[in-house]
């Protein structure tokens, strides 16, 4: 698709407006970069619009990194002038592609209510969107039932989507304000718990992790059926949030990733 052809159908102000509106729309997600778009497409995202500043470069990237998606990306991505492309994202996008996709609907209450032989990851007030993305990425890789965050950060924020390489589209990911009734056992990951190694976790557990600075709140710790710790050498106070999630999933759940 040529620049001229695109701009006949979508004017510059229209494109700017569509990306601006998408950033503020909780039904939409703004995808910044090739890897996030790659996973979005692999996991059947409804991509409404994709733009690139260089269709030939994008095609070569797809041929190298996602040959399965070359036709889909070529058909989808509209080439637009570099100055317009640069105006659509607050930060430069190294891999030259931006997109808008519809977020899949998530029934959050059902995630907590449904008994399932896969753990659900719960993050209490995470403060770093890169960490949230890294958690989504490992949860998707491990085959977790979903990732639910509490607190003001949106796990579908473009920065979290970058950190998650777009794997938000691979499993249910949602934010909520208050914890609903749980039909699954609640396991709190906390440095003062029982050592994680050697104790199999309930396969349908909600695995709860605290915020980077404050850890888990007392109310959630009190509600937990189990408190588990990842052993650390004396003097080390805690692990990075996403690292703790990765260890808990892969150590506590033998079939993770299978
Ligand atoms: C960066 S840590 C929070 C550190 C915080 N200053 C605290 O005192 O808890 C973020 C979360 O990762 C999990 N975590 C980190 N290290 C852990 C460990 N060794 N064992 C269990 N959970 C851990 C906990 O859920 C923790 O709330």
mmCIF file of C-alpha atoms and ligand atoms in Angstrom:
data_model
loop_
_atom_site.group_PDB
_atom_site.id
_atom_site.type_symbol
_atom_site.label_atom_id
_atom_site.label_comp_id
_atom_site.label_asym_id
_atom_site.label_seq_id
_atom_site.Cartn_x
_atom_site.Cartn_y
_atom_site.Cartn_z
ATOM 1 C CA UNK A 1 0.000 0.000 0.000
ATOM 2 C CA UNK A 2 1.576 3.309 -0.983
ATOM 3 C CA UNK A 3 1.696 6.482 1.063
ATOM 4 C CA UNK A 4 -0.519 8.278 -1.419
ATOM 5 C CA UNK A 5 -3.097 5.507 -1.425
ATOM 6 C CA UNK A 6 -3.249 5.517 2.360
ATOM 7 C CA UNK A 7 -3.549 9.242 2.702
ATOM 8 C CA UNK A 8 -6.374 9.297 0.202
ATOM 9 C CA UNK A 9 -8.414 7.259 2.679
ATOM 10 C CA UNK A 10 -7.039 8.369 6.026
ATOM 11 C CA UNK A 11 -5.966 11.966 6.449
ATOM 12 C CA UNK A 12 -3.098 12.964 8.719
ATOM 13 C CA UNK A 13 -5.378 14.521 11.368
ATOM 14 C CA UNK A 14 -7.556 11.388 11.223
ATOM 15 C CA UNK A 15 -4.628 9.099 11.949
ATOM 16 C CA UNK A 16 -3.419 11.290 14.804
ATOM 17 C CA UNK A 17 -6.933 11.404 16.176
ATOM 18 C CA UNK A 18 -7.410 7.645 15.925
ATOM 19 C CA UNK A 19 -4.236 6.892 17.857
ATOM 20 C CA UNK A 20 -5.004 9.575 20.446
ATOM 21 C CA UNK A 21 -8.531 8.261 20.919
ATOM 22 C CA UNK A 22 -7.297 4.664 21.137
ATOM 23 C CA UNK A 23 -4.879 5.580 23.943
ATOM 24 C CA UNK A 24 -7.820 6.837 26.002
ATOM 25 C CA UNK A 25 -10.264 4.044 25.100
ATOM 26 C CA UNK A 26 -10.423 1.087 27.532
ATOM 27 C CA UNK A 27 -11.832 -1.105 24.752
ATOM 28 C CA UNK A 28 -8.755 -0.580 22.583
ATOM 29 C CA UNK A 29 -5.031 -1.246 22.890
ATOM 30 C CA UNK A 30 -2.200 0.651 21.216
ATOM 31 C CA UNK A 31 0.539 -1.703 20.083
ATOM 32 C CA UNK A 32 3.998 -0.177 19.723
ATOM 33 C CA UNK A 33 6.579 -2.322 17.980
ATOM 34 C CA UNK A 34 6.959 -5.482 15.968
ATOM 35 C CA UNK A 35 7.087 -8.100 18.720
ATOM 36 C CA UNK A 36 3.863 -6.918 20.307
ATOM 37 C CA UNK A 37 2.119 -6.895 16.924
ATOM 38 C CA UNK A 38 3.515 -10.347 16.141
ATOM 39 C CA UNK A 39 1.998 -11.882 19.269
ATOM 40 C CA UNK A 40 -1.225 -9.937 18.866
ATOM 41 C CA UNK A 41 -1.687 -11.466 15.426
ATOM 42 C CA UNK A 42 -0.618 -14.959 16.524
ATOM 43 C CA UNK A 43 -3.205 -14.868 19.289
ATOM 44 C CA UNK A 44 -6.016 -13.651 17.049
ATOM 45 C CA UNK A 45 -6.228 -9.995 18.051
ATOM 46 C CA UNK A 46 -8.692 -7.878 16.135
ATOM 47 C CA UNK A 47 -6.246 -5.335 14.711
ATOM 48 C CA UNK A 48 -8.149 -2.308 13.467
ATOM 49 C CA UNK A 49 -5.277 -0.299 12.064
ATOM 50 C CA UNK A 50 -1.524 -0.746 11.609
ATOM 51 C CA UNK A 51 0.973 1.759 10.227
ATOM 52 C CA UNK A 52 4.663 1.648 9.389
ATOM 53 C CA UNK A 53 7.215 4.231 8.352
ATOM 54 C CA UNK A 54 8.918 1.767 5.994
ATOM 55 C CA UNK A 55 7.002 -1.170 4.546
ATOM 56 C CA UNK A 56 10.112 -2.778 3.018
ATOM 57 C CA UNK A 57 11.985 -2.761 6.340
ATOM 58 C CA UNK A 58 8.923 -4.119 8.121
ATOM 59 C CA UNK A 59 8.604 -6.911 5.572
ATOM 60 C CA UNK A 60 12.255 -7.920 6.050
ATOM 61 C CA UNK A 61 11.747 -7.922 9.827
ATOM 62 C CA UNK A 62 8.698 -10.158 9.441
ATOM 63 C CA UNK A 63 10.560 -12.509 7.100
ATOM 64 C CA UNK A 64 13.322 -12.855 9.695
ATOM 65 C CA UNK A 65 11.318 -12.947 12.930
ATOM 66 C CA UNK A 66 7.844 -14.171 12.014
ATOM 67 C CA UNK A 67 7.713 -15.809 8.585
ATOM 68 C CA UNK A 68 4.267 -17.178 9.488
ATOM 69 C CA UNK A 69 2.944 -13.610 9.556
ATOM 70 C CA UNK A 70 4.515 -12.074 6.451
ATOM 71 C CA UNK A 71 1.294 -12.069 4.386
ATOM 72 C CA UNK A 72 -0.853 -10.821 7.291
ATOM 73 C CA UNK A 73 1.517 -7.978 8.143
ATOM 74 C CA UNK A 74 1.983 -6.973 4.511
ATOM 75 C CA UNK A 75 -1.773 -6.814 4.032
ATOM 76 C CA UNK A 76 -2.356 -4.912 7.252
ATOM 77 C CA UNK A 77 0.371 -2.293 7.562
ATOM 78 C CA UNK A 78 -0.175 1.019 5.828
ATOM 79 C CA UNK A 79 2.996 2.907 4.983
ATOM 80 C CA UNK A 80 2.907 6.530 6.104
ATOM 81 C CA UNK A 81 5.513 9.311 6.028
ATOM 82 C CA UNK A 82 8.139 9.099 8.814
ATOM 83 C CA UNK A 83 7.178 12.481 10.313
ATOM 84 C CA UNK A 84 3.564 11.407 10.667
ATOM 85 C CA UNK A 85 4.608 8.012 12.056
ATOM 86 C CA UNK A 86 6.818 9.717 14.659
ATOM 87 C CA UNK A 87 3.911 11.902 15.747
ATOM 88 C CA UNK A 88 1.724 8.881 16.608
ATOM 89 C CA UNK A 89 3.776 7.607 19.581
ATOM 90 C CA UNK A 90 5.332 9.454 22.524
ATOM 91 C CA UNK A 91 8.593 7.505 22.163
ATOM 92 C CA UNK A 92 10.375 6.309 19.010
ATOM 93 C CA UNK A 93 9.419 2.770 18.024
ATOM 94 C CA UNK A 94 12.610 1.006 16.972
ATOM 95 C CA UNK A 95 10.823 -1.660 14.953
ATOM 96 C CA UNK A 96 8.799 0.792 12.864
ATOM 97 C CA UNK A 97 5.242 -0.347 13.370
ATOM 98 C CA UNK A 98 2.277 0.893 15.402
ATOM 99 C CA UNK A 99 -1.210 -0.582 15.592
ATOM 100 C CA UNK A 100 -4.576 -0.276 17.254
ATOM 101 C CA UNK A 101 -6.375 -3.452 18.307
ATOM 102 C CA UNK A 102 -9.531 -4.310 20.167
ATOM 103 C CA UNK A 103 -8.931 -5.707 23.683
ATOM 104 C CA UNK A 104 -10.532 -9.131 24.141
ATOM 105 C CA UNK A 105 -13.383 -9.130 26.680
ATOM 106 C CA UNK A 106 -12.408 -10.707 30.026
ATOM 107 C CA UNK A 107 -14.877 -12.030 32.606
ATOM 108 C CA UNK A 108 -12.750 -11.310 35.693
ATOM 109 C CA UNK A 109 -15.194 -12.731 38.239
ATOM 110 C CA UNK A 110 -15.296 -16.005 36.295
ATOM 111 C CA UNK A 111 -11.506 -16.217 36.408
ATOM 112 C CA UNK A 112 -11.609 -16.259 40.205
ATOM 113 C CA UNK A 113 -14.684 -18.471 40.403
ATOM 114 C CA UNK A 114 -13.748 -21.110 37.862
ATOM 115 C CA UNK A 115 -11.908 -24.108 39.204
ATOM 116 C CA UNK A 116 -9.112 -24.791 36.730
ATOM 117 C CA UNK A 117 -5.889 -26.750 36.888
ATOM 118 C CA UNK A 118 -3.921 -23.623 36.039
ATOM 119 C CA UNK A 119 -2.821 -20.896 38.423
ATOM 120 C CA UNK A 120 -4.094 -17.337 38.171
ATOM 121 C CA UNK A 121 -1.584 -14.535 38.809
ATOM 122 C CA UNK A 122 -2.763 -11.616 40.947
ATOM 123 C CA UNK A 123 -0.628 -8.469 41.278
ATOM 124 C CA UNK A 124 -1.501 -6.070 44.075
ATOM 125 C CA UNK A 125 -0.796 -2.465 43.051
ATOM 126 C CA UNK A 126 2.185 -3.018 40.750
ATOM 127 C CA UNK A 127 3.937 0.310 40.164
ATOM 128 C CA UNK A 128 6.095 -0.416 37.136
ATOM 129 C CA UNK A 129 4.399 -1.019 33.791
ATOM 130 C CA UNK A 130 7.499 -2.767 32.456
ATOM 131 C CA UNK A 131 7.226 -5.254 35.328
ATOM 132 C CA UNK A 132 3.538 -5.770 34.607
ATOM 133 C CA UNK A 133 4.432 -6.574 31.008
ATOM 134 C CA UNK A 134 7.196 -8.963 32.074
ATOM 135 C CA UNK A 135 4.705 -10.742 34.353
ATOM 136 C CA UNK A 136 2.193 -11.112 31.515
ATOM 137 C CA UNK A 137 4.946 -12.465 29.286
ATOM 138 C CA UNK A 138 6.051 -15.195 31.691
ATOM 139 C CA UNK A 139 2.456 -16.021 32.667
ATOM 140 C CA UNK A 140 1.634 -16.532 28.980
ATOM 141 C CA UNK A 141 4.728 -18.684 28.494
ATOM 142 C CA UNK A 142 3.902 -20.800 31.538
ATOM 143 C CA UNK A 143 0.294 -21.270 30.469
ATOM 144 C CA UNK A 144 -1.260 -19.512 33.473
ATOM 145 C CA UNK A 145 -5.018 -18.975 33.563
ATOM 146 C CA UNK A 146 -4.617 -15.187 33.472
ATOM 147 C CA UNK A 147 -3.116 -12.093 35.052
ATOM 148 C CA UNK A 148 -5.239 -9.742 37.130
ATOM 149 C CA UNK A 149 -3.865 -6.501 38.531
ATOM 150 C CA UNK A 150 -5.241 -4.384 41.362
ATOM 151 C CA UNK A 151 -4.336 -0.699 41.542
ATOM 152 C CA UNK A 152 -4.412 2.155 39.112
ATOM 153 C CA UNK A 153 -2.015 0.850 36.453
ATOM 154 C CA UNK A 154 -3.596 -0.555 33.290
ATOM 155 C CA UNK A 155 -2.024 -3.881 32.274
ATOM 156 C CA UNK A 156 -3.014 -3.018 28.680
ATOM 157 C CA UNK A 157 -1.120 0.300 28.712
ATOM 158 C CA UNK A 158 1.180 0.552 25.649
ATOM 159 C CA UNK A 159 4.240 0.360 27.934
ATOM 160 C CA UNK A 160 2.928 -2.842 29.552
ATOM 161 C CA UNK A 161 2.153 -4.199 26.084
ATOM 162 C CA UNK A 162 5.744 -3.513 25.046
ATOM 163 C CA UNK A 163 7.037 -5.228 28.199
ATOM 164 C CA UNK A 164 4.679 -8.129 27.606
ATOM 165 C CA UNK A 165 5.632 -8.371 23.910
ATOM 166 C CA UNK A 166 1.902 -8.245 23.184
ATOM 167 C CA UNK A 167 1.206 -11.486 25.064
ATOM 168 C CA UNK A 168 -1.745 -9.761 26.741
ATOM 169 C CA UNK A 169 -3.578 -11.204 23.729
ATOM 170 C CA UNK A 170 -2.535 -14.757 24.668
ATOM 171 C CA UNK A 171 -4.367 -15.062 28.018
ATOM 172 C CA UNK A 172 -7.006 -13.157 30.003
ATOM 173 C CA UNK A 173 -5.491 -9.936 31.395
ATOM 174 C CA UNK A 174 -7.561 -7.441 33.359
ATOM 175 C CA UNK A 175 -7.515 -4.847 36.131
ATOM 176 C CA UNK A 176 -9.938 -4.735 39.054
ATOM 177 C CA UNK A 177 -10.507 -2.629 42.159
ATOM 178 C CA UNK A 178 -11.744 -5.152 44.705
ATOM 179 C CA UNK A 179 -11.019 -8.836 45.033
ATOM 180 C CA UNK A 180 -14.194 -10.876 44.319
ATOM 181 C CA UNK A 181 -15.118 -14.078 46.208
ATOM 182 C CA UNK A 182 -12.563 -16.782 45.461
ATOM 183 C CA UNK A 183 -13.333 -20.374 44.550
ATOM 184 C CA UNK A 184 -9.599 -21.023 44.262
ATOM 185 C CA UNK A 185 -7.056 -21.270 47.095
ATOM 186 C CA UNK A 186 -5.159 -18.024 47.658
ATOM 187 C CA UNK A 187 -1.381 -18.388 47.865
ATOM 188 C CA UNK A 188 0.562 -15.280 48.896
ATOM 189 C CA UNK A 189 4.161 -15.033 47.724
ATOM 190 C CA UNK A 190 5.968 -13.347 50.574
ATOM 191 C CA UNK A 191 9.575 -13.415 51.776
ATOM 192 C CA UNK A 192 8.397 -14.567 55.255
ATOM 193 C CA UNK A 193 6.482 -17.633 54.051
ATOM 194 C CA UNK A 194 7.236 -21.353 53.900
ATOM 195 C CA UNK A 195 10.056 -22.234 51.481
ATOM 196 C CA UNK A 196 8.596 -22.752 48.030
ATOM 197 C CA UNK A 197 10.827 -25.608 46.903
ATOM 198 C CA UNK A 198 9.464 -29.071 47.558
ATOM 199 C CA UNK A 199 5.890 -28.109 48.415
ATOM 200 C CA UNK A 200 3.534 -28.595 45.464
ATOM 201 C CA UNK A 201 1.154 -25.660 45.162
ATOM 202 C CA UNK A 202 -2.562 -26.205 44.626
ATOM 203 C CA UNK A 203 -2.827 -26.396 40.838
ATOM 204 C CA UNK A 204 -5.779 -24.009 40.754
ATOM 205 C CA UNK A 205 -4.201 -21.419 43.076
ATOM 206 C CA UNK A 206 -4.510 -17.677 42.845
ATOM 207 C CA UNK A 207 -0.851 -16.657 43.256
ATOM 208 C CA UNK A 208 -0.739 -13.189 44.834
ATOM 209 C CA UNK A 209 2.266 -10.864 44.559
ATOM 210 C CA UNK A 210 2.760 -7.472 46.164
ATOM 211 C CA UNK A 211 3.873 -4.141 44.811
ATOM 212 C CA UNK A 212 7.514 -3.415 44.146
ATOM 213 C CA UNK A 213 7.906 -1.063 47.096
ATOM 214 C CA UNK A 214 5.322 -2.099 49.693
ATOM 215 C CA UNK A 215 4.834 -5.785 49.068
ATOM 216 C CA UNK A 216 1.467 -7.394 49.860
ATOM 217 C CA UNK A 217 -1.078 -5.643 52.083
ATOM 218 C CA UNK A 218 -1.903 -7.192 55.454
ATOM 219 C CA UNK A 219 -5.535 -7.829 54.432
ATOM 220 C CA UNK A 220 -4.497 -9.952 51.471
ATOM 221 C CA UNK A 221 -1.839 -11.751 53.521
ATOM 222 C CA UNK A 222 -4.476 -12.505 56.169
ATOM 223 C CA UNK A 223 -6.849 -13.894 53.560
ATOM 224 C CA UNK A 224 -4.220 -16.221 52.100
ATOM 225 C CA UNK A 225 -4.498 -19.990 52.623
ATOM 226 C CA UNK A 226 -0.733 -20.345 52.231
ATOM 227 C CA UNK A 227 2.288 -18.025 52.348
ATOM 228 C CA UNK A 228 5.221 -19.175 50.272
ATOM 229 C CA UNK A 229 8.748 -17.737 50.104
ATOM 230 C CA UNK A 230 11.411 -18.087 47.462
ATOM 231 C CA UNK A 231 14.566 -18.719 49.487
ATOM 232 C CA UNK A 232 17.162 -15.958 49.284
ATOM 233 C CA UNK A 233 20.687 -15.566 50.583
ATOM 234 C CA UNK A 234 20.876 -13.530 53.833
ATOM 235 C CA UNK A 235 21.118 -9.812 53.136
ATOM 236 C CA UNK A 236 18.965 -9.930 49.984
ATOM 237 C CA UNK A 237 15.603 -8.417 50.875
ATOM 238 C CA UNK A 238 13.499 -9.384 47.855
ATOM 239 C CA UNK A 239 13.401 -10.420 44.229
ATOM 240 C CA UNK A 240 12.110 -8.349 41.359
ATOM 241 C CA UNK A 241 8.339 -8.806 41.007
ATOM 242 C CA UNK A 242 8.441 -10.466 37.576
ATOM 243 C CA UNK A 243 11.309 -12.709 38.642
ATOM 244 C CA UNK A 244 9.294 -13.846 41.667
ATOM 245 C CA UNK A 245 6.280 -14.609 39.434
ATOM 246 C CA UNK A 246 8.450 -16.604 37.036
ATOM 247 C CA UNK A 247 9.979 -18.695 39.805
ATOM 248 C CA UNK A 248 6.646 -19.321 41.518
ATOM 249 C CA UNK A 249 5.005 -20.451 38.277
ATOM 250 C CA UNK A 250 7.783 -22.735 37.118
ATOM 251 C CA UNK A 251 8.705 -24.171 40.540
ATOM 252 C CA UNK A 252 5.218 -24.407 41.995
ATOM 253 C CA UNK A 253 3.509 -25.774 38.932
ATOM 254 C CA UNK A 254 5.320 -28.741 37.354
ATOM 255 C CA UNK A 255 3.435 -28.623 34.038
ATOM 256 C CA UNK A 256 4.192 -24.916 33.442
ATOM 257 C CA UNK A 257 4.867 -24.209 29.794
ATOM 258 C CA UNK A 258 3.875 -27.697 28.673
HETATM 259 C C1 LIG B 1 9.977 -6.380 44.961
HETATM 260 S S1 LIG B 1 8.999 -7.421 45.931
HETATM 261 C C2 LIG B 1 8.403 -6.348 47.213
HETATM 262 C C3 LIG B 1 9.403 -5.996 48.203
HETATM 263 C C4 LIG B 1 8.809 -5.209 49.341
HETATM 264 N N1 LIG B 1 9.734 -4.202 49.747
HETATM 265 C C5 LIG B 1 8.426 -6.098 50.509
HETATM 266 O O1 LIG B 1 8.859 -5.775 51.575
HETATM 267 O O2 LIG B 1 7.703 -7.070 50.376
HETATM 268 C C6 LIG B 1 7.527 -7.616 45.031
HETATM 269 C C7 LIG B 1 6.784 -8.881 45.322
HETATM 270 O O3 LIG B 1 7.506 -9.985 44.791
HETATM 271 C C8 LIG B 1 7.282 -11.129 45.594
HETATM 272 N N2 LIG B 1 8.586 -11.567 46.100
HETATM 273 C C9 LIG B 1 9.771 -10.967 45.933
HETATM 274 N N3 LIG B 1 10.748 -11.703 46.512
HETATM 275 C C10 LIG B 1 10.143 -12.774 47.063
HETATM 276 C C11 LIG B 1 10.607 -13.916 47.784
HETATM 277 N N4 LIG B 1 11.879 -14.101 48.070
HETATM 278 N N5 LIG B 1 9.694 -14.834 48.177
HETATM 279 C C12 LIG B 1 8.388 -14.681 47.894
HETATM 280 N N6 LIG B 1 7.901 -13.622 47.212
HETATM 281 C C13 LIG B 1 8.757 -12.690 46.800
HETATM 282 C C14 LIG B 1 6.363 -10.724 46.709
HETATM 283 O O4 LIG B 1 5.034 -11.041 46.385
HETATM 284 C C15 LIG B 1 6.588 -9.222 46.771
HETATM 285 O O5 LIG B 1 5.500 -8.561 47.360
#
